[in-house]
Amino acid sequence: MSDANPFESLQEQVDDAGAYLDIDDDVLERLKHPERVLEVTLSVERDDGSLEQFEGFRSQFNGDRGPYKGGIRYHPNVSRDEVKALSGWMTYKCAVVDIPLGGAKGGIVVDPDELSAAELERLTRAYAAELRPLVGPDRDIPAPDVNTGQREMNWFKDTYETLERTTAPGVITGKAISSGGSEGRVEATGRSTMFAAREAFDYLDRDLTEATVAVQGYGNAGSVAARLIEELGATVVAVSDSSGGVYDPDGLDAHAVKSHKNETGTVTGYADTEELTNEELLTLDVDLLVPAALENAIDADLAEAVEADVIVETANGPLTPAADDVLTGRDVLVVPDVLANAGGVTVSYFEWVQNRQRFAWSEARVNDELESVITGAFDELVDAYKSNDLPNFRTAAYVVGIQRVADAYAEGGNWP
Ligand code: GLU
């Protein structure tokens, strides 16, 4: 765990890739800052009648390639700089998978476990009302992120539609199917992790069916990734959440561990397993490591102790830039977040397209189109890596993504 400032990490990643790009320094500088950040104080009535204030943000990082896009996070550690970083990562993520969207991110400083459902609804509706002038199906389209899901998206959509006196399901994605959501959206982030892992093992000419896997973080993204990677024949030997981890060298049942977590609130205590800490999980001797919790999970010191050969990033920003340098030097293949977890925003894009068409796609169509987006982006990343002789896949992803954003900016001119 590191206390690196994620916004500085993002800026360093852009600079690292900028060194290989023919882009003027002043244009590159522009691509290191959000266009605007809204900060709000939300006054929410608690169930006991008292009033409590919550701090919230929305950072719109870049809109050169389309409407701003990115999730909303509810977490006590949300900060202005974290949201700014996450909005930048969204910008380059959308560019890497070449969907016509810009990047944004929002967050509220709150521990949702301490609020009742009614309080969370009032909080979400207050936040949606504050964001109303900035969002819209052609402006900025929020989505789920850490600790938010269909329920919050439905409240947000309803608040926006009520205030605007219209129907506009495309104002937000990640909704329940009955509120205009897409088949396959819930599983999409984990599914892209699985595709990225499959492509990485293929690239290395290694057999995923013989691989052992450790997954840090067992929320929506991590648990689906574990289950789908297991379905490809790999052996998931360890998983964790914020309470700790469980380990079985013979393999866990990813689905059964998720059921245990749903019942008890944590993966710990799952039958016939050894307990281990998050740090022990991250340094286990496995073939594939999937960090799927929060940013800064692996710093330079921990990176020295990582035993995995491949890391597929499901969380946003789980490795610090210093950790990246260590892992590059040690020849560990890192498939970066901006590709490996891009399934979430890609199926959000499909959801938005369906909302505009007022037409629903089948789950098979969603999954097929997602597969071609992720595998196509993986191939482009490998091409960029090889043809520019780049140090690692992250730099390759940023070279591809930054170039696309810079092209859109240049083609649009510089007004005013
Ligand atoms: N929160 C997800 C991400 O970090 C999804 C964003 C979206 O669907 O817009 O990529």
GROMACS .gro file of C-alpha atoms and ligand atoms in nm:
model
  426
    1MET     CA    1   0.000   0.000   0.000
    2SER     CA    2   0.143   0.336  -0.097
    3ASP     CA    3   0.033   0.692  -0.029
    4ALA     CA    4   0.140   0.812  -0.375
    5ASN     CA    5  -0.082   1.093  -0.503
    6PRO     CA    6  -0.282   0.929  -0.786
    7PHE     CA    7  -0.305   1.254  -0.980
    8GLU     CA    8   0.075   1.284  -0.982
    9SER     CA    9   0.091   0.918  -1.092
   10LEU     CA   10  -0.137   0.994  -1.386
   11GLN     CA   11   0.075   1.294  -1.487
   12GLU     CA   12   0.389   1.083  -1.469
   13GLN     CA   13   0.230   0.816  -1.690
   14VAL     CA   14   0.138   1.079  -1.949
   15ASP     CA   15   0.493   1.219  -1.939
   16ASP     CA   16   0.644   0.870  -1.975
   17ALA     CA   17   0.444   0.810  -2.293
   18GLY     CA   18   0.489   1.169  -2.416
   19ALA     CA   19   0.862   1.103  -2.451
   20TYR     CA   20   0.781   0.865  -2.738
   21LEU     CA   21   0.522   1.087  -2.907
   22ASP     CA   22   0.564   1.370  -3.153
   23ILE     CA   23   0.338   1.606  -2.959
   24ASP     CA   24   0.432   1.960  -2.855
   25ASP     CA   25   0.505   2.002  -2.486
   26ASP     CA   26   0.231   2.262  -2.443
   27VAL     CA   27  -0.029   2.030  -2.594
   28LEU     CA   28   0.096   1.745  -2.374
   29GLU     CA   29   0.068   1.973  -2.071
   30ARG     CA   30  -0.299   2.028  -2.158
   31LEU     CA   31  -0.350   1.651  -2.152
   32LYS     CA   32  -0.227   1.634  -1.791
   33HIS     CA   33  -0.505   1.845  -1.635
   34PRO     CA   34  -0.883   1.819  -1.611
   35GLU     CA   35  -1.082   2.076  -1.804
   36ARG     CA   36  -1.297   2.144  -1.497
   37VAL     CA   37  -1.375   2.006  -1.152
   38LEU     CA   38  -1.704   2.067  -0.973
   39GLU     CA   39  -1.691   2.051  -0.594
   40VAL     CA   40  -2.019   2.032  -0.404
   41THR     CA   41  -2.135   2.020  -0.043
   42LEU     CA   42  -2.442   1.801  -0.016
   43SER     CA   43  -2.675   1.856   0.279
   44VAL     CA   44  -2.860   1.534   0.348
   45GLU     CA   45  -3.122   1.461   0.610
   46ARG     CA   46  -3.035   1.159   0.824
   47ASP     CA   47  -3.311   0.924   0.935
   48ASP     CA   48  -3.306   1.082   1.283
   49GLY     CA   49  -3.396   1.421   1.134
   50SER     CA   50  -3.049   1.577   1.168
   51LEU     CA   51  -2.871   1.733   0.871
   52GLU     CA   52  -2.528   1.614   0.759
   53GLN     CA   53  -2.291   1.756   0.497
   54PHE     CA   54  -2.104   1.542   0.246
   55GLU     CA   55  -1.833   1.656   0.008
   56GLY     CA   56  -1.862   1.550  -0.355
   57PHE     CA   57  -1.676   1.603  -0.681
   58ARG     CA   58  -1.711   1.561  -1.057
   59SER     CA   59  -1.399   1.600  -1.268
   60GLN     CA   60  -1.440   1.640  -1.644
   61PHE     CA   61  -1.094   1.567  -1.771
   62ASN     CA   62  -1.121   1.576  -2.147
   63GLY     CA   63  -1.406   1.600  -2.401
   64ASP     CA   64  -1.212   1.611  -2.729
   65ARG     CA   65  -1.334   1.268  -2.842
   66GLY     CA   66  -1.695   1.286  -2.721
   67PRO     CA   67  -1.914   1.335  -2.415
   68TYR     CA   68  -1.736   1.298  -2.081
   69LYS     CA   69  -1.775   0.948  -1.936
   70GLY     CA   70  -1.692   0.781  -1.608
   71GLY     CA   71  -1.822   0.640  -1.285
   72ILE     CA   72  -1.925   0.771  -0.945
   73ARG     CA   73  -1.746   0.639  -0.637
   74TYR     CA   74  -1.872   0.637  -0.276
   75HIS     CA   75  -1.575   0.593  -0.042
   76PRO     CA   76  -1.431   0.765   0.266
   77ASN     CA   77  -1.095   0.813   0.088
   78VAL     CA   78  -1.240   0.999  -0.213
   79SER     CA   79  -1.048   1.324  -0.266
   80ARG     CA   80  -1.023   1.593  -0.530
   81ASP     CA   81  -0.690   1.455  -0.656
   82GLU     CA   82  -0.818   1.098  -0.664
   83VAL     CA   83  -1.119   1.199  -0.874
   84LYS     CA   84  -0.896   1.406  -1.105
   85ALA     CA   85  -0.666   1.107  -1.159
   86LEU     CA   86  -0.954   0.869  -1.219
   87SER     CA   87  -1.102   1.110  -1.476
   88GLY     CA   88  -0.771   1.116  -1.662
   89TRP     CA   89  -0.752   0.737  -1.661
   90MET     CA   90  -1.107   0.731  -1.805
   91THR     CA   91  -0.997   0.964  -2.088
   92TYR     CA   92  -0.711   0.739  -2.195
   93LYS     CA   93  -0.915   0.423  -2.137
   94CYS     CA   94  -1.189   0.535  -2.378
   95ALA     CA   95  -0.921   0.632  -2.630
   96VAL     CA   96  -0.733   0.299  -2.597
   97VAL     CA   97  -1.047   0.100  -2.680
   98ASP     CA   98  -1.145   0.368  -2.934
   99ILE     CA   99  -1.498   0.441  -2.821
  100PRO     CA  100  -1.619   0.797  -2.898
  101LEU     CA  101  -1.622   0.928  -2.542
  102GLY     CA  102  -1.412   1.155  -2.325
  103GLY     CA  103  -1.318   1.103  -1.961
  104ALA     CA  104  -1.470   1.205  -1.628
  105LYS     CA  105  -1.512   1.072  -1.275
  106GLY     CA  106  -1.718   1.161  -0.972
  107GLY     CA  107  -1.708   1.075  -0.607
  108ILE     CA  108  -1.862   1.142  -0.269
  109VAL     CA  109  -1.662   1.125   0.054
  110VAL     CA  110  -1.878   0.876   0.242
  111ASP     CA  111  -1.873   0.529   0.389
  112PRO     CA  112  -2.196   0.391   0.243
  113ASP     CA  113  -2.208   0.116   0.508
  114GLU     CA  114  -2.288   0.386   0.764
  115LEU     CA  115  -2.597   0.511   0.579
  116SER     CA  116  -2.939   0.350   0.545
  117ALA     CA  117  -3.083   0.287   0.198
  118ALA     CA  118  -3.314   0.588   0.240
  119GLU     CA  119  -3.018   0.811   0.335
  120LEU     CA  120  -2.817   0.684   0.038
  121GLU     CA  121  -3.112   0.764  -0.189
  122ARG     CA  122  -3.132   1.121  -0.057
  123LEU     CA  123  -2.754   1.157  -0.094
  124THR     CA  124  -2.759   1.028  -0.452
  125ARG     CA  125  -3.053   1.249  -0.550
  126ALA     CA  126  -2.883   1.555  -0.396
  127TYR     CA  127  -2.565   1.479  -0.591
  128ALA     CA  128  -2.762   1.426  -0.916
  129ALA     CA  129  -2.940   1.759  -0.867
  130GLU     CA  130  -2.605   1.939  -0.823
  131LEU     CA  131  -2.460   1.769  -1.131
  132ARG     CA  132  -2.765   1.835  -1.349
  133PRO     CA  133  -2.626   2.139  -1.535
  134LEU     CA  134  -2.313   1.945  -1.631
  135VAL     CA  135  -2.452   1.605  -1.729
  136GLY     CA  136  -2.676   1.478  -2.008
  137PRO     CA  137  -2.666   1.209  -2.278
  138ASP     CA  138  -2.456   1.438  -2.501
  139ARG     CA  139  -2.255   1.608  -2.225
  140ASP     CA  140  -2.136   1.384  -1.944
  141ILE     CA  141  -2.260   1.033  -1.869
  142PRO     CA  142  -2.188   0.889  -1.521
  143ALA     CA  143  -2.181   0.518  -1.434
  144PRO     CA  144  -2.109   0.285  -1.140
  145ASP     CA  145  -1.772   0.269  -0.968
  146VAL     CA  146  -1.656   0.157  -0.621
  147ASN     CA  147  -1.960   0.105  -0.390
  148THR     CA  148  -2.222   0.217  -0.642
  149GLY     CA  149  -2.437   0.004  -0.873
  150GLN     CA  150  -2.771  -0.026  -1.047
  151ARG     CA  151  -2.968   0.113  -0.754
  152GLU     CA  152  -2.773   0.441  -0.743
  153MET     CA  153  -2.780   0.471  -1.124
  154ASN     CA  154  -3.160   0.432  -1.128
  155TRP     CA  155  -3.198   0.706  -0.863
  156PHE     CA  156  -2.966   0.934  -1.057
  157LYS     CA  157  -3.155   0.881  -1.383
  158ASP     CA  158  -3.492   0.936  -1.216
  159THR     CA  159  -3.375   1.259  -1.051
  160TYR     CA  160  -3.237   1.395  -1.378
  161GLU     CA  161  -3.547   1.300  -1.577
  162THR     CA  162  -3.781   1.446  -1.315
  163LEU     CA  163  -3.594   1.778  -1.301
  164GLU     CA  164  -3.563   1.797  -1.681
  165ARG     CA  165  -3.921   1.683  -1.734
  166THR     CA  166  -3.815   1.435  -2.001
  167THR     CA  167  -3.704   1.076  -2.053
  168ALA     CA  168  -3.329   1.045  -2.100
  169PRO     CA  169  -3.204   0.697  -2.008
  170GLY     CA  170  -2.870   0.776  -2.179
  171VAL     CA  171  -2.784   1.029  -1.907
  172ILE     CA  172  -2.627   0.747  -1.704
  173THR     CA  173  -2.518   0.386  -1.763
  174GLY     CA  174  -2.505   0.078  -1.545
  175LYS     CA  175  -2.879   0.095  -1.482
  176ALA     CA  176  -3.098  -0.205  -1.402
  177ILE     CA  177  -3.227  -0.372  -1.719
  178SER     CA  178  -3.584  -0.262  -1.644
  179SER     CA  179  -3.466   0.100  -1.618
  180GLY     CA  180  -3.286   0.090  -1.954
  181GLY     CA  181  -2.969  -0.096  -1.859
  182SER     CA  182  -2.778  -0.335  -2.087
  183GLU     CA  183  -2.742  -0.710  -2.071
  184GLY     CA  184  -2.385  -0.797  -1.975
  185ARG     CA  185  -2.300  -0.463  -1.809
  186VAL     CA  186  -2.264  -0.602  -1.454
  187GLU     CA  187  -2.009  -0.864  -1.570
  188ALA     CA  188  -1.835  -0.642  -1.826
  189THR     CA  189  -1.534  -0.525  -1.623
  190GLY     CA  190  -1.451  -0.877  -1.507
  191ARG     CA  191  -1.510  -1.007  -1.859
  192SER     CA  192  -1.255  -0.767  -2.010
  193THR     CA  193  -1.006  -0.876  -1.742
  194MET     CA  194  -1.059  -1.235  -1.852
  195PHE     CA  195  -1.007  -1.142  -2.220
  196ALA     CA  196  -0.693  -0.944  -2.130
  197ALA     CA  197  -0.554  -1.237  -1.928
  198ARG     CA  198  -0.628  -1.479  -2.212
  199GLU     CA  199  -0.459  -1.254  -2.469
  200ALA     CA  200  -0.157  -1.194  -2.243
  201PHE     CA  201  -0.098  -1.567  -2.192
  202ASP     CA  202  -0.140  -1.622  -2.564
  203TYR     CA  203   0.114  -1.345  -2.633
  204LEU     CA  204   0.362  -1.513  -2.397
  205ASP     CA  205   0.285  -1.851  -2.552
  206ARG     CA  206   0.178  -1.982  -2.215
  207ASP     CA  207  -0.110  -2.207  -2.126
  208LEU     CA  208  -0.371  -2.036  -1.906
  209THR     CA  209  -0.521  -2.375  -1.816
  210GLU     CA  210  -0.203  -2.451  -1.623
  211ALA     CA  211  -0.191  -2.113  -1.449
  212THR     CA  212  -0.249  -2.036  -1.082
  213VAL     CA  213  -0.425  -1.707  -1.007
  214ALA     CA  214  -0.456  -1.468  -0.711
  215VAL     CA  215  -0.722  -1.196  -0.706
  216GLN     CA  216  -0.702  -0.896  -0.469
  217GLY     CA  217  -1.047  -0.742  -0.418
  218TYR     CA  218  -1.366  -0.945  -0.446
  219GLY     CA  219  -1.627  -0.688  -0.540
  220ASN     CA  220  -1.812  -0.688  -0.869
  221ALA     CA  221  -1.502  -0.667  -1.091
  222GLY     CA  222  -1.271  -0.906  -0.902
  223SER     CA  223  -1.526  -1.179  -0.835
  224VAL     CA  224  -1.650  -1.190  -1.196
  225ALA     CA  225  -1.290  -1.188  -1.326
  226ALA     CA  226  -1.205  -1.481  -1.096
  227ARG     CA  227  -1.508  -1.680  -1.208
  228LEU     CA  228  -1.451  -1.622  -1.581
  229ILE     CA  229  -1.076  -1.691  -1.563
  230GLU     CA  230  -1.157  -2.011  -1.374
  231GLU     CA  231  -1.401  -2.103  -1.652
  232LEU     CA  232  -1.108  -2.086  -1.896
  233GLY     CA  233  -0.941  -2.362  -1.692
  234ALA     CA  234  -0.703  -2.165  -1.466
  235THR     CA  235  -0.684  -2.239  -1.092
  236VAL     CA  236  -0.780  -1.954  -0.860
  237VAL     CA  237  -0.578  -2.024  -0.544
  238ALA     CA  238  -0.627  -1.703  -0.344
  239VAL     CA  239  -0.872  -1.413  -0.320
  240SER     CA  240  -0.908  -1.128  -0.073
  241ASP     CA  241  -1.111  -0.825   0.026
  242SER     CA  242  -1.053  -0.543   0.273
  243SER     CA  243  -1.088  -0.787   0.566
  244GLY     CA  244  -0.813  -1.022   0.442
  245GLY     CA  245  -0.771  -1.319   0.214
  246VAL     CA  246  -0.817  -1.693   0.177
  247TYR     CA  247  -0.577  -1.939   0.017
  248ASP     CA  248  -0.605  -2.297  -0.102
  249PRO     CA  249  -0.313  -2.427  -0.310
  250ASP     CA  250  -0.547  -2.684  -0.470
  251GLY     CA  251  -0.784  -2.415  -0.590
  252LEU     CA  252  -1.093  -2.236  -0.462
  253ASP     CA  253  -1.439  -2.236  -0.614
  254ALA     CA  254  -1.464  -1.870  -0.724
  255HIS     CA  255  -1.843  -1.875  -0.737
  256ALA     CA  256  -1.881  -2.042  -0.395
  257VAL     CA  257  -1.644  -1.788  -0.236
  258LYS     CA  258  -1.864  -1.510  -0.377
  259SER     CA  259  -2.175  -1.671  -0.226
  260HIS     CA  260  -1.991  -1.689   0.107
  261LYS     CA  261  -1.906  -1.318   0.078
  262ASN     CA  262  -2.266  -1.232  -0.008
  263GLU     CA  263  -2.382  -1.415   0.304
  264THR     CA  264  -2.118  -1.303   0.554
  265GLY     CA  265  -1.988  -0.976   0.406
  266THR     CA  266  -1.633  -1.106   0.354
  267VAL     CA  267  -1.434  -1.382   0.183
  268THR     CA  268  -1.254  -1.463   0.509
  269GLY     CA  269  -1.376  -1.769   0.692
  270TYR     CA  270  -1.448  -1.959   0.370
  271ALA     CA  271  -1.427  -2.330   0.451
  272ASP     CA  272  -1.101  -2.528   0.434
  273THR     CA  273  -0.871  -2.240   0.345
  274GLU     CA  274  -0.568  -2.074   0.498
  275GLU     CA  275  -0.603  -1.708   0.591
  276LEU     CA  276  -0.359  -1.461   0.445
  277THR     CA  277  -0.313  -1.084   0.439
  278ASN     CA  278  -0.354  -0.870   0.130
  279GLU     CA  279   0.021  -0.819   0.121
  280GLU     CA  280   0.082  -1.194   0.133
  281LEU     CA  281  -0.168  -1.244  -0.149
  282LEU     CA  282   0.005  -0.984  -0.369
  283THR     CA  283   0.340  -1.159  -0.326
  284LEU     CA  284   0.214  -1.519  -0.365
  285ASP     CA  285   0.400  -1.745  -0.603
  286VAL     CA  286   0.129  -1.757  -0.871
  287ASP     CA  287   0.136  -1.721  -1.250
  288LEU     CA  288  -0.127  -1.448  -1.272
  289LEU     CA  289  -0.202  -1.169  -1.025
  290VAL     CA  290  -0.523  -0.966  -1.059
  291PRO     CA  291  -0.533  -0.653  -0.841
  292ALA     CA  292  -0.901  -0.561  -0.835
  293ALA     CA  293  -0.932  -0.341  -0.525
  294LEU     CA  294  -0.817   0.022  -0.515
  295GLU     CA  295  -0.528   0.234  -0.644
  296ASN     CA  296  -0.177   0.217  -0.494
  297ALA     CA  297  -0.204  -0.150  -0.389
  298ILE     CA  298   0.152  -0.223  -0.506
  299ASP     CA  299   0.441   0.016  -0.443
  300ALA     CA  300   0.807  -0.025  -0.541
  301ASP     CA  301   0.898  -0.229  -0.230
  302LEU     CA  302   0.612  -0.471  -0.276
  303ALA     CA  303   0.686  -0.491  -0.649
  304GLU     CA  304   1.031  -0.630  -0.560
  305ALA     CA  305   0.855  -0.914  -0.378
  306VAL     CA  306   0.590  -0.990  -0.645
  307GLU     CA  307   0.629  -1.349  -0.768
  308ALA     CA  308   0.366  -1.349  -1.043
  309ASP     CA  309   0.477  -1.347  -1.407
  310VAL     CA  310   0.171  -1.160  -1.533
  311ILE     CA  311  -0.036  -0.884  -1.370
  312VAL     CA  312  -0.372  -0.789  -1.518
  313GLU     CA  313  -0.503  -0.469  -1.358
  314THR     CA  314  -0.875  -0.475  -1.285
  315ALA     CA  315  -0.869  -0.185  -1.036
  316ASN     CA  316  -0.787   0.163  -1.160
  317GLY     CA  317  -0.428   0.258  -1.075
  318PRO     CA  318  -0.329  -0.038  -0.854
  319LEU     CA  319   0.044   0.002  -0.934
  320THR     CA  320   0.239   0.317  -0.856
  321PRO     CA  321   0.473   0.443  -1.132
  322ALA     CA  322   0.768   0.338  -0.913
  323ALA     CA  323   0.622  -0.015  -0.890
  324ASP     CA  324   0.586  -0.014  -1.268
  325ASP     CA  325   0.957   0.063  -1.308
  326VAL     CA  326   1.052  -0.223  -1.079
  327LEU     CA  327   0.823  -0.471  -1.258
  328THR     CA  328   0.944  -0.360  -1.602
  329GLY     CA  329   1.302  -0.422  -1.484
  330ARG     CA  330   1.201  -0.765  -1.354
  331ASP     CA  331   1.025  -0.858  -1.680
  332VAL     CA  332   0.681  -0.899  -1.527
  333LEU     CA  333   0.416  -0.847  -1.795
  334VAL     CA  334   0.163  -0.586  -1.677
  335VAL     CA  335  -0.159  -0.545  -1.876
  336PRO     CA  336  -0.266  -0.194  -1.773
  337ASP     CA  337  -0.601  -0.092  -1.626
  338VAL     CA  338  -0.687   0.131  -1.924
  339LEU     CA  339  -0.718  -0.187  -2.132
  340ALA     CA  340  -0.787  -0.466  -1.882
  341ASN     CA  341  -1.082  -0.302  -1.706
  342ALA     CA  342  -1.213  -0.115  -2.010
  343GLY     CA  343  -1.495  -0.368  -2.048
  344GLY     CA  344  -1.703  -0.168  -1.801
  345VAL     CA  345  -1.701   0.152  -1.999
  346THR     CA  346  -1.721  -0.032  -2.331
  347VAL     CA  347  -2.050  -0.198  -2.233
  348SER     CA  348  -2.158   0.137  -2.084
  349TYR     CA  349  -2.105   0.274  -2.433
  350PHE     CA  350  -2.317  -0.011  -2.575
  351GLU     CA  351  -2.585   0.071  -2.317
  352TRP     CA  352  -2.582   0.437  -2.423
  353VAL     CA  353  -2.605   0.334  -2.791
  354GLN     CA  354  -2.904   0.108  -2.710
  355ASN     CA  355  -3.068   0.392  -2.514
  356ARG     CA  356  -3.031   0.621  -2.815
  357GLN     CA  357  -3.165   0.352  -3.046
  358ARG     CA  358  -3.444   0.267  -2.798
  359PHE     CA  359  -3.355  -0.091  -2.881
  360ALA     CA  360  -3.209  -0.368  -2.665
  361TRP     CA  361  -2.926  -0.599  -2.774
  362SER     CA  362  -2.903  -0.965  -2.668
  363GLU     CA  363  -2.642  -1.063  -2.410
  364ALA     CA  364  -2.463  -1.269  -2.678
  365ARG     CA  365  -2.433  -0.963  -2.900
  366VAL     CA  366  -2.301  -0.747  -2.614
  367ASN     CA  367  -2.039  -1.008  -2.520
  368ASP     CA  368  -1.931  -1.065  -2.882
  369GLU     CA  369  -1.889  -0.695  -2.950
  370LEU     CA  370  -1.702  -0.653  -2.621
  371GLU     CA  371  -1.465  -0.935  -2.711
  372SER     CA  372  -1.382  -0.779  -3.046
  373VAL     CA  373  -1.321  -0.436  -2.887
  374ILE     CA  374  -1.087  -0.573  -2.618
  375THR     CA  375  -0.893  -0.815  -2.840
  376GLY     CA  376  -0.862  -0.550  -3.112
  377ALA     CA  377  -0.729  -0.297  -2.860
  378PHE     CA  378  -0.487  -0.558  -2.722
  379ASP     CA  379  -0.347  -0.620  -3.071
  380GLU     CA  380  -0.306  -0.245  -3.132
  381LEU     CA  381  -0.126  -0.213  -2.801
  382VAL     CA  382   0.115  -0.496  -2.891
  383ASP     CA  383   0.176  -0.333  -3.232
  384ALA     CA  384   0.259   0.001  -3.068
  385TYR     CA  385   0.482  -0.174  -2.812
  386LYS     CA  386   0.681  -0.354  -3.081
  387SER     CA  387   0.699  -0.089  -3.351
  388ASN     CA  388   0.808   0.190  -3.114
  389ASP     CA  389   1.032  -0.030  -2.900
  390LEU     CA  390   0.851   0.082  -2.584
  391PRO     CA  391   0.950  -0.022  -2.229
  392ASN     CA  392   0.619  -0.181  -2.129
  393PHE     CA  393   0.252  -0.228  -2.215
  394ARG     CA  394   0.139   0.068  -2.004
  395THR     CA  395   0.351   0.308  -2.203
  396ALA     CA  396   0.221   0.145  -2.521
  397ALA     CA  397  -0.139   0.198  -2.408
  398TYR     CA  398  -0.074   0.564  -2.330
  399VAL     CA  399   0.108   0.617  -2.659
  400VAL     CA  400  -0.201   0.488  -2.844
  401GLY     CA  401  -0.451   0.671  -2.620
  402ILE     CA  402  -0.275   1.008  -2.599
  403GLN     CA  403  -0.219   1.015  -2.975
  404ARG     CA  404  -0.592   0.966  -3.036
  405VAL     CA  405  -0.688   1.244  -2.796
  406ALA     CA  406  -0.424   1.477  -2.939
  407ASP     CA  407  -0.543   1.403  -3.295
  408ALA     CA  408  -0.902   1.490  -3.205
  409TYR     CA  409  -0.783   1.811  -3.038
  410ALA     CA  410  -0.569   1.910  -3.336
  411GLU     CA  411  -0.848   1.838  -3.583
  412GLY     CA  412  -1.090   2.049  -3.378
  413GLY     CA  413  -0.863   2.348  -3.382
  414ASN     CA  414  -0.789   2.554  -3.078
  415TRP     CA  415  -1.085   2.777  -2.996
  416PRO     CA  416  -1.118   3.029  -2.843
  417GLU     N1  417  -1.619   0.294  -1.327
  417GLU     C1  418  -1.583   0.216  -1.443
  417GLU     C2  419  -1.441   0.247  -1.484
  417GLU     O1  420  -1.361   0.291  -1.404
  417GLU     C3  421  -1.685   0.228  -1.555
  417GLU     C4  422  -1.706   0.366  -1.607
  417GLU     C5  423  -1.821   0.376  -1.709
  417GLU     O2  424  -1.883   0.277  -1.737
  417GLU     O3  425  -1.844   0.489  -1.754
  417GLU     O4  426  -1.401   0.221  -1.593
   0.00000   0.00000   0.00000
